[in-house]
Amino acid sequence: MPSTAALKRQLDMPFKFRFKRVGQQPVQERAVEQLIRPKLKIAIVTETWPPEINGVALSLLHLCQGLQQQGHKIMLIRPEQSRSCTIFLAEQECLVTAHKIPKYPSLQFGRPQWLKVAKAIEQFQPDVVHIVTEGPLGLLALQVAKMKKIAISSGFHSPFQEFSRFFDLAFLVKPIQHYLRWFHNNTNLTCVPSHDTARALQAHGITCPIQVISRGVDHRLFSPENRCEDMRQHWGVDSQTKVLLYVGRLSPEKEIHVLIDGYLQARRQQQTVRLVIVGDGPDKERLQQLDPEQQVVFMGNLTGQRLAEAYASSDVFVFASRVETFGNVVLEAMASGLPVLAYDYACAHAYVQNEQSGWLIDLKDGQGLIQRMQNLPALTQLHLMGQQARMQVKDAGWQRPVQQFEQALYGLVMT
């Protein structure tokens, strides 16, 4: 074994050190490598970041926290925000001017300020540039990284080519598909959150290596122990009411109107149910107009403990979206002890056991989802299924995704 001083010298080396492929090394050699391999300097380029509330921003936060805890250094390149994230401090930040996204004012994109971004990357000297979003800022970072011959990984988190169908922009589907294919094929690696997404990208002609980086859930926050009777009283329900919960953006592609239609039909059948919707977005006003008698409870955005209480105080999670790359909210619901009613793909496909911890509906069977909403079992059965749901995600923490991401980045810079 090398001396302590020798190990320290190796740890402090710039990342010009190259290792043999793991498959060519004996076990003891691999163990030593784990001890001495250099820590990475990672430039993360993203147009969404907490305190913005969406699955991409929150997942990225967990990954950055995990990488930093492993000793890696993070630079964030992102649009400026009116409020700051107080639970993560990057080693360096490059903030560019922000612009609102048309028809989606809660989200923004970053102005591609070439000199500012190029100078920040030059100063930070990253081993790898990871591009989370494919917007103007991501495109700029791609060009800078290629010019400087830095390894590039990308993330595919939002099927924008599918979103466009729901915003009267169907004519953009093909151009966006072509752009995304070109973008990701110009990176060295694309990270996706599910095998379904990986297969979809391959079918659309993305030929660069694709790596599945799973998502996780904070079991300390999302737990059945957070059930709150005061919150249920606020919803106007009693112990005999089945509370159906949706959490997420209020946007056309989420097809929340399907949930409202199914719920109102159940009410007309004299069922004791209540639909609670947590979230905000451009479709909120239209959705509220579908419920003139105000039988649906719209809670707006909730975070932290209040969000955890909303999950745990409900009885079943309902999710009608068919354009997810993963669906973090499904994991949060299951960790909170809720059975899940969703389409059979992405996160639900990976974690829900049909008829045991929820119900999986064929993607083409929208009517089947409504029918299942109207034929839920008794509360006692729902709670038993919720216990099974929590058991099925007990190992789905954030440690594994962080390790997967770390290994994927090492794989890029070690070649």
Coordinates of C-alpha atoms in Angstrom, one line a residue:
M1 CA 0.0 0.0 0.0
P2 CA 1.3 3.5 -0.7
S3 CA 2.2 5.8 2.2
T4 CA -0.2 8.4 3.5
A5 CA 1.8 11.1 1.9
A6 CA 1.7 9.3 -1.4
L7 CA -2.1 8.9 -1.2
K8 CA -2.5 12.6 -0.4
R9 CA -0.3 13.6 -3.4
Q10 CA -2.5 11.4 -5.7
L11 CA -5.7 12.9 -4.2
D12 CA -4.5 16.4 -4.9
M13 CA -3.5 15.6 -8.5
P14 CA -5.3 17.4 -11.3
F15 CA -7.6 15.1 -13.2
K16 CA -5.1 14.0 -15.9
F17 CA -4.8 10.7 -14.1
R18 CA -6.3 7.8 -16.0
F19 CA -7.3 4.4 -14.7
K20 CA -7.6 1.0 -16.4
R21 CA -11.1 -0.2 -17.1
V22 CA -12.6 -1.7 -13.9
G23 CA -13.2 -5.0 -15.7
Q24 CA -9.5 -5.4 -16.3
Q25 CA -8.5 -4.9 -12.6
P26 CA -8.2 -7.4 -9.7
V27 CA -10.6 -6.8 -6.8
Q28 CA -7.8 -5.4 -4.5
E29 CA -6.7 -3.0 -7.2
R30 CA -10.2 -1.7 -7.6
A31 CA -10.5 -1.2 -3.9
V32 CA -7.3 0.9 -3.9
E33 CA -8.6 2.9 -6.9
Q34 CA -11.8 3.8 -4.9
L35 CA -9.6 5.3 -2.2
I36 CA -7.3 7.4 -4.4
R37 CA -9.3 8.4 -7.5
P38 CA -9.4 12.2 -7.7
K39 CA -12.6 14.2 -6.9
L40 CA -14.3 15.8 -9.8
K41 CA -15.1 19.4 -10.7
I42 CA -18.5 19.4 -12.2
A43 CA -20.2 22.3 -14.0
I44 CA -24.0 21.9 -13.8
V45 CA -26.0 23.9 -16.4
T46 CA -29.7 24.2 -15.6
E47 CA -32.5 26.6 -16.3
T48 CA -34.5 25.4 -13.3
W49 CA -33.3 25.3 -9.7
P50 CA -34.9 25.5 -6.2
P51 CA -36.9 27.3 -4.9
E52 CA -38.7 26.6 -8.1
I53 CA -41.1 23.7 -7.5
N54 CA -40.7 20.9 -10.0
G55 CA -39.3 17.4 -10.2
V56 CA -36.2 18.3 -12.2
A57 CA -35.1 21.1 -9.9
L58 CA -35.7 19.1 -6.7
S59 CA -34.0 16.0 -8.1
L60 CA -31.0 18.0 -9.2
L61 CA -30.7 19.5 -5.8
H62 CA -30.5 16.1 -4.2
L63 CA -27.9 14.9 -6.7
C64 CA -25.8 18.1 -6.1
Q65 CA -26.0 17.6 -2.4
G66 CA -24.9 14.0 -2.7
L67 CA -22.0 14.8 -5.0
Q68 CA -20.8 17.5 -2.8
Q69 CA -21.0 15.3 0.3
Q70 CA -18.7 12.9 -1.6
G71 CA -16.1 15.6 -2.0
H72 CA -16.8 16.7 -5.5
K73 CA -16.9 20.4 -6.4
I74 CA -19.9 21.9 -8.1
M75 CA -20.3 25.0 -10.2
L76 CA -23.9 26.1 -11.1
I77 CA -24.6 27.9 -14.3
R78 CA -28.2 29.0 -14.2
P79 CA -30.6 32.0 -14.6
E80 CA -30.8 34.5 -11.7
Q81 CA -33.8 34.2 -9.4
S82 CA -35.7 36.6 -7.2
R83 CA -35.3 34.2 -4.3
S84 CA -32.3 32.0 -3.4
C85 CA -31.9 28.4 -2.5
T86 CA -30.8 28.3 1.1
I87 CA -30.0 24.6 1.6
F88 CA -27.2 24.3 -1.0
L89 CA -24.1 26.4 -1.6
A90 CA -22.1 25.6 -4.7
E91 CA -18.3 26.2 -4.9
Q92 CA -19.0 28.7 -7.7
E93 CA -22.0 30.1 -9.5
C94 CA -22.5 31.8 -12.8
L95 CA -25.9 33.6 -13.0
V96 CA -27.2 34.8 -16.3
T97 CA -30.2 37.1 -17.1
A98 CA -33.6 35.2 -16.8
H99 CA -36.6 35.4 -19.1
K100 CA -40.0 34.0 -18.6
I101 CA -41.2 31.1 -20.7
P102 CA -44.3 32.1 -22.8
K103 CA -47.5 30.4 -21.5
Y104 CA -45.5 29.1 -18.5
P105 CA -44.6 32.2 -16.4
S106 CA -43.6 30.1 -13.4
L107 CA -40.6 28.8 -15.4
Q108 CA -37.8 30.7 -17.1
F109 CA -34.9 30.3 -19.4
G110 CA -31.4 31.8 -19.3
R111 CA -30.0 34.4 -21.7
P112 CA -27.1 32.7 -23.5
Q113 CA -24.4 35.2 -22.4
W114 CA -21.4 33.7 -24.1
L115 CA -18.5 35.7 -22.6
K116 CA -19.8 35.3 -19.0
V117 CA -20.4 31.6 -19.3
A118 CA -17.1 30.9 -21.2
K119 CA -15.2 32.9 -18.6
A120 CA -16.8 31.1 -15.7
I121 CA -16.0 27.7 -17.2
E122 CA -12.4 28.8 -17.9
Q123 CA -11.9 29.9 -14.3
F124 CA -13.5 26.7 -12.8
Q125 CA -11.7 24.3 -15.1
P126 CA -14.4 21.5 -14.8
D127 CA -13.6 17.9 -15.6
V128 CA -17.2 17.5 -17.0
V129 CA -20.0 19.8 -18.0
H130 CA -23.5 18.3 -17.2
I131 CA -26.3 20.0 -19.1
V132 CA -29.7 19.5 -17.4
T133 CA -31.9 21.5 -19.8
E134 CA -31.7 21.8 -23.6
G135 CA -32.7 25.5 -23.8
P136 CA -30.6 28.5 -24.9
L137 CA -28.3 28.3 -21.9
G138 CA -27.8 24.6 -22.4
L139 CA -27.0 25.1 -26.0
L140 CA -24.4 27.7 -25.2
A141 CA -22.8 25.5 -22.6
L142 CA -22.7 22.6 -25.2
Q143 CA -20.8 24.9 -27.6
V144 CA -18.4 26.2 -25.0
A145 CA -17.6 22.7 -23.6
K146 CA -17.0 21.3 -27.1
M147 CA -14.7 24.3 -28.0
K148 CA -12.7 23.7 -24.8
K149 CA -12.7 19.9 -25.3
I150 CA -14.4 19.2 -21.9
A151 CA -16.4 16.0 -21.5
I152 CA -20.2 16.6 -21.8
S153 CA -23.1 14.8 -20.2
S154 CA -26.7 15.8 -20.5
G155 CA -30.0 15.0 -18.8
F156 CA -33.3 14.3 -20.5
H157 CA -36.0 15.1 -18.0
S158 CA -38.9 16.7 -19.9
P159 CA -40.4 15.5 -23.2
F160 CA -40.9 19.0 -24.6
Q161 CA -41.9 17.6 -28.0
E162 CA -44.9 16.0 -26.3
F163 CA -45.7 19.1 -24.2
S164 CA -46.1 21.1 -27.4
R165 CA -49.2 19.1 -28.3
F166 CA -51.0 20.4 -25.3
F167 CA -50.2 24.1 -25.9
D168 CA -51.7 24.4 -29.5
L169 CA -48.1 24.1 -30.8
A170 CA -48.4 20.7 -32.6
F171 CA -46.6 22.2 -35.6
L172 CA -43.4 22.4 -33.4
V173 CA -43.4 18.7 -32.6
K174 CA -41.1 17.6 -35.4
P175 CA -38.7 20.5 -35.2
I176 CA -38.3 20.0 -31.5
Q177 CA -37.7 16.3 -32.0
H178 CA -35.0 17.0 -34.5
Y179 CA -33.4 19.6 -32.2
L180 CA -33.4 17.3 -29.2
R181 CA -31.9 14.4 -31.2
W182 CA -29.2 16.7 -32.5
F183 CA -28.5 18.1 -29.0
H184 CA -28.1 14.8 -27.2
N185 CA -26.2 13.2 -30.0
N186 CA -23.6 16.0 -29.6
T187 CA -23.0 15.0 -26.0
N188 CA -20.9 12.1 -24.7
L189 CA -23.6 10.7 -22.5
T190 CA -27.3 11.3 -21.8
C191 CA -28.7 10.6 -18.4
V192 CA -32.4 9.6 -18.1
P193 CA -34.5 8.7 -15.0
S194 CA -36.2 5.6 -16.3
H195 CA -35.8 2.7 -18.8
D196 CA -39.0 3.8 -20.5
T197 CA -37.4 7.1 -21.3
A198 CA -34.2 5.4 -22.5
R199 CA -36.1 3.2 -24.9
A200 CA -38.1 6.2 -26.2
L201 CA -35.0 8.2 -26.9
Q202 CA -33.4 5.3 -28.7
A203 CA -36.5 4.9 -30.8
H204 CA -36.2 8.7 -31.7
G205 CA -32.7 8.2 -33.0
I206 CA -30.6 9.3 -30.1
T207 CA -27.4 7.2 -30.5
C208 CA -25.1 8.6 -27.8
P209 CA -24.7 6.4 -24.7
I210 CA -27.7 6.5 -22.4
Q211 CA -27.4 5.9 -18.7
V212 CA -30.4 5.4 -16.3
I213 CA -30.0 7.5 -13.2
S214 CA -32.9 6.6 -10.9
R215 CA -34.7 9.0 -8.6
G216 CA -35.1 8.8 -4.9
V217 CA -37.4 9.9 -2.1
D218 CA -36.7 11.4 1.4
H219 CA -38.3 8.9 3.7
R220 CA -37.7 11.1 6.7
L221 CA -40.0 13.7 5.2
F222 CA -42.5 11.6 3.4
S223 CA -44.1 9.3 5.9
P224 CA -47.5 8.1 7.1
E225 CA -46.7 9.6 10.5
N226 CA -47.4 13.0 9.1
R227 CA -51.1 12.4 8.8
C228 CA -52.9 15.5 10.0
E229 CA -56.5 15.6 11.1
D230 CA -56.5 19.4 11.1
M231 CA -55.7 19.3 7.4
R232 CA -58.5 16.8 6.7
Q233 CA -60.9 19.1 8.5
H234 CA -59.7 22.0 6.3
W235 CA -60.7 19.8 3.3
G236 CA -64.1 19.3 4.8
V237 CA -63.8 15.5 5.2
D238 CA -64.4 13.0 7.9
S239 CA -63.1 9.6 8.8
Q240 CA -65.4 7.9 6.3
T241 CA -64.3 10.0 3.3
K242 CA -61.9 8.7 0.7
V243 CA -59.5 11.5 -0.2
L244 CA -58.0 11.3 -3.7
L245 CA -54.9 13.4 -4.0
Y246 CA -53.0 14.8 -7.0
V247 CA -49.7 16.6 -6.6
G248 CA -47.9 18.4 -9.5
R249 CA -48.0 21.1 -12.1
L250 CA -51.4 22.4 -13.2
S251 CA -50.7 22.2 -16.9
P252 CA -52.6 20.7 -19.8
E253 CA -50.1 17.9 -20.4
K254 CA -50.9 16.5 -16.9
E255 CA -54.5 15.8 -18.0
I256 CA -55.9 16.7 -14.6
H257 CA -59.3 17.3 -16.2
V258 CA -59.5 13.5 -16.5
L259 CA -59.2 13.3 -12.7
I260 CA -61.8 16.0 -12.1
D261 CA -64.3 14.3 -14.6
G262 CA -63.9 11.0 -12.8
Y263 CA -64.2 12.5 -9.4
L264 CA -67.4 14.5 -10.3
Q265 CA -69.0 11.4 -11.7
A266 CA -68.2 9.5 -8.5
R267 CA -69.8 12.3 -6.5
R268 CA -73.0 12.1 -8.7
Q269 CA -73.0 8.4 -7.7
Q270 CA -73.3 9.5 -4.1
Q271 CA -69.8 8.2 -3.2
T272 CA -68.2 9.8 -0.2
V273 CA -65.0 11.1 -1.8
R274 CA -63.0 14.3 -2.1
L275 CA -60.4 15.3 -4.7
V276 CA -57.5 17.4 -3.4
I277 CA -55.2 19.1 -5.9
V278 CA -51.8 20.4 -4.8
G279 CA -49.9 22.5 -7.2
D280 CA -50.1 25.5 -9.4
G281 CA -49.6 26.3 -13.1
P282 CA -51.1 27.8 -16.3
D283 CA -54.1 25.5 -16.3
K284 CA -55.4 26.4 -12.9
E285 CA -58.2 28.7 -14.0
R286 CA -59.5 26.4 -16.6
L287 CA -59.6 23.4 -14.2
Q288 CA -61.4 25.4 -11.6
Q289 CA -64.1 26.3 -14.1
L290 CA -64.7 22.5 -14.6
D291 CA -65.9 22.5 -11.0
P292 CA -68.5 25.3 -10.6
E293 CA -69.8 23.9 -7.3
Q294 CA -66.3 23.9 -5.9
Q295 CA -66.3 20.3 -4.8
V296 CA -62.5 20.0 -5.7
V297 CA -60.1 21.4 -3.1
F298 CA -57.3 23.4 -4.7
M299 CA -54.4 23.8 -2.3
G300 CA -51.9 25.7 -4.4
N301 CA -48.2 25.0 -4.0
L302 CA -47.1 23.2 -0.9
T303 CA -43.5 22.3 0.2
G304 CA -41.7 20.6 3.0
Q305 CA -43.7 19.6 6.0
R306 CA -47.1 20.9 4.7
L307 CA -46.6 18.8 1.5
A308 CA -45.7 15.8 3.5
E309 CA -48.9 16.3 5.6
A310 CA -51.0 16.5 2.5
Y311 CA -49.8 13.2 1.2
A312 CA -50.1 11.4 4.5
S313 CA -53.6 12.8 5.2
S314 CA -55.0 11.4 1.9
D315 CA -56.1 7.9 1.1
V316 CA -55.1 7.3 -2.6
F317 CA -52.9 9.1 -5.1
V318 CA -54.3 9.6 -8.6
F319 CA -52.1 10.5 -11.6
A320 CA -53.3 10.9 -15.1
S321 CA -50.2 12.2 -16.9
R322 CA -48.9 10.3 -19.9
V323 CA -45.9 12.4 -20.7
E324 CA -43.6 11.8 -17.7
T325 CA -40.0 10.8 -17.9
F326 CA -40.3 9.6 -14.3
G327 CA -42.8 11.1 -11.9
N328 CA -41.2 11.8 -8.5
V329 CA -44.6 12.4 -7.0
V330 CA -45.4 8.7 -7.3
L331 CA -42.5 7.8 -5.0
E332 CA -43.4 10.6 -2.5
A333 CA -47.0 9.2 -2.4
M334 CA -45.9 5.6 -1.9
A335 CA -43.4 6.6 0.8
S336 CA -46.3 8.5 2.5
G337 CA -48.4 5.3 2.6
L338 CA -50.7 5.8 -0.3
P339 CA -51.7 3.3 -3.0
V340 CA -51.3 4.8 -6.5
L341 CA -53.6 4.9 -9.5
A342 CA -51.6 5.7 -12.6
Y343 CA -50.7 4.6 -16.1
D344 CA -48.4 1.6 -16.4
Y345 CA -45.1 3.3 -17.3
A346 CA -42.2 5.3 -15.8
C347 CA -42.1 5.4 -12.0
A348 CA -45.5 3.7 -11.5
H349 CA -44.4 0.8 -13.8
A350 CA -41.1 0.5 -11.8
Y351 CA -42.6 0.5 -8.3
V352 CA -46.3 -0.1 -8.2
Q353 CA -47.5 -3.7 -8.0
N354 CA -50.9 -3.9 -9.7
E355 CA -53.8 -4.7 -7.3
Q356 CA -51.3 -4.8 -4.3
S357 CA -49.9 -1.3 -3.9
G358 CA -52.1 0.4 -6.5
W359 CA -53.5 0.0 -10.0
L360 CA -51.6 0.2 -13.3
I361 CA -53.7 1.3 -16.3
D362 CA -52.8 0.8 -19.9
L363 CA -51.5 4.0 -21.4
K364 CA -54.3 4.0 -24.1
D365 CA -57.1 3.3 -21.6
G366 CA -58.1 6.7 -20.3
Q367 CA -61.6 5.4 -19.6
G368 CA -60.1 2.6 -17.6
L369 CA -58.5 5.1 -15.2
I370 CA -61.8 6.9 -14.7
Q371 CA -63.6 3.6 -14.0
R372 CA -61.0 2.6 -11.4
M373 CA -61.4 6.0 -9.7
Q374 CA -65.1 5.2 -9.4
N375 CA -64.6 1.7 -8.1
L376 CA -62.0 2.1 -5.3
P377 CA -62.1 -0.4 -2.4
A378 CA -63.1 0.4 1.1
L379 CA -60.8 2.6 3.2
T380 CA -59.5 -0.3 5.2
Q381 CA -58.3 -2.0 2.0
L382 CA -56.8 1.3 0.8
H383 CA -54.8 1.7 3.9
L384 CA -53.5 -1.9 3.7
M385 CA -52.4 -1.2 0.1
G386 CA -50.8 2.0 1.3
Q387 CA -48.7 0.0 3.8
Q388 CA -47.6 -2.3 1.0
A389 CA -46.7 0.8 -1.2
R390 CA -44.4 2.2 1.5
M391 CA -42.7 -1.2 1.9
Q392 CA -42.0 -1.3 -1.9
V393 CA -40.1 2.0 -1.8
K394 CA -38.3 1.6 1.5
D395 CA -34.9 1.2 -0.4
A396 CA -35.6 4.0 -2.9
G397 CA -33.5 6.7 -1.1
W398 CA -31.2 9.2 -2.8
Q399 CA -27.9 7.4 -2.1
R400 CA -28.2 5.0 -5.1
P401 CA -29.0 7.7 -7.7
V402 CA -26.1 9.8 -6.4
Q403 CA -23.8 6.8 -6.8
Q404 CA -25.1 6.1 -10.3
F405 CA -24.6 9.7 -11.3
E406 CA -21.1 9.7 -9.8
Q407 CA -20.1 6.5 -11.6
A408 CA -21.5 7.8 -14.9
L409 CA -19.4 11.0 -14.7
Y410 CA -16.3 9.0 -13.7
G411 CA -16.9 6.8 -16.7
L412 CA -16.8 9.9 -19.0
V413 CA -13.6 11.4 -17.6
M414 CA -11.7 8.2 -17.2
T415 CA -11.9 7.2 -20.9

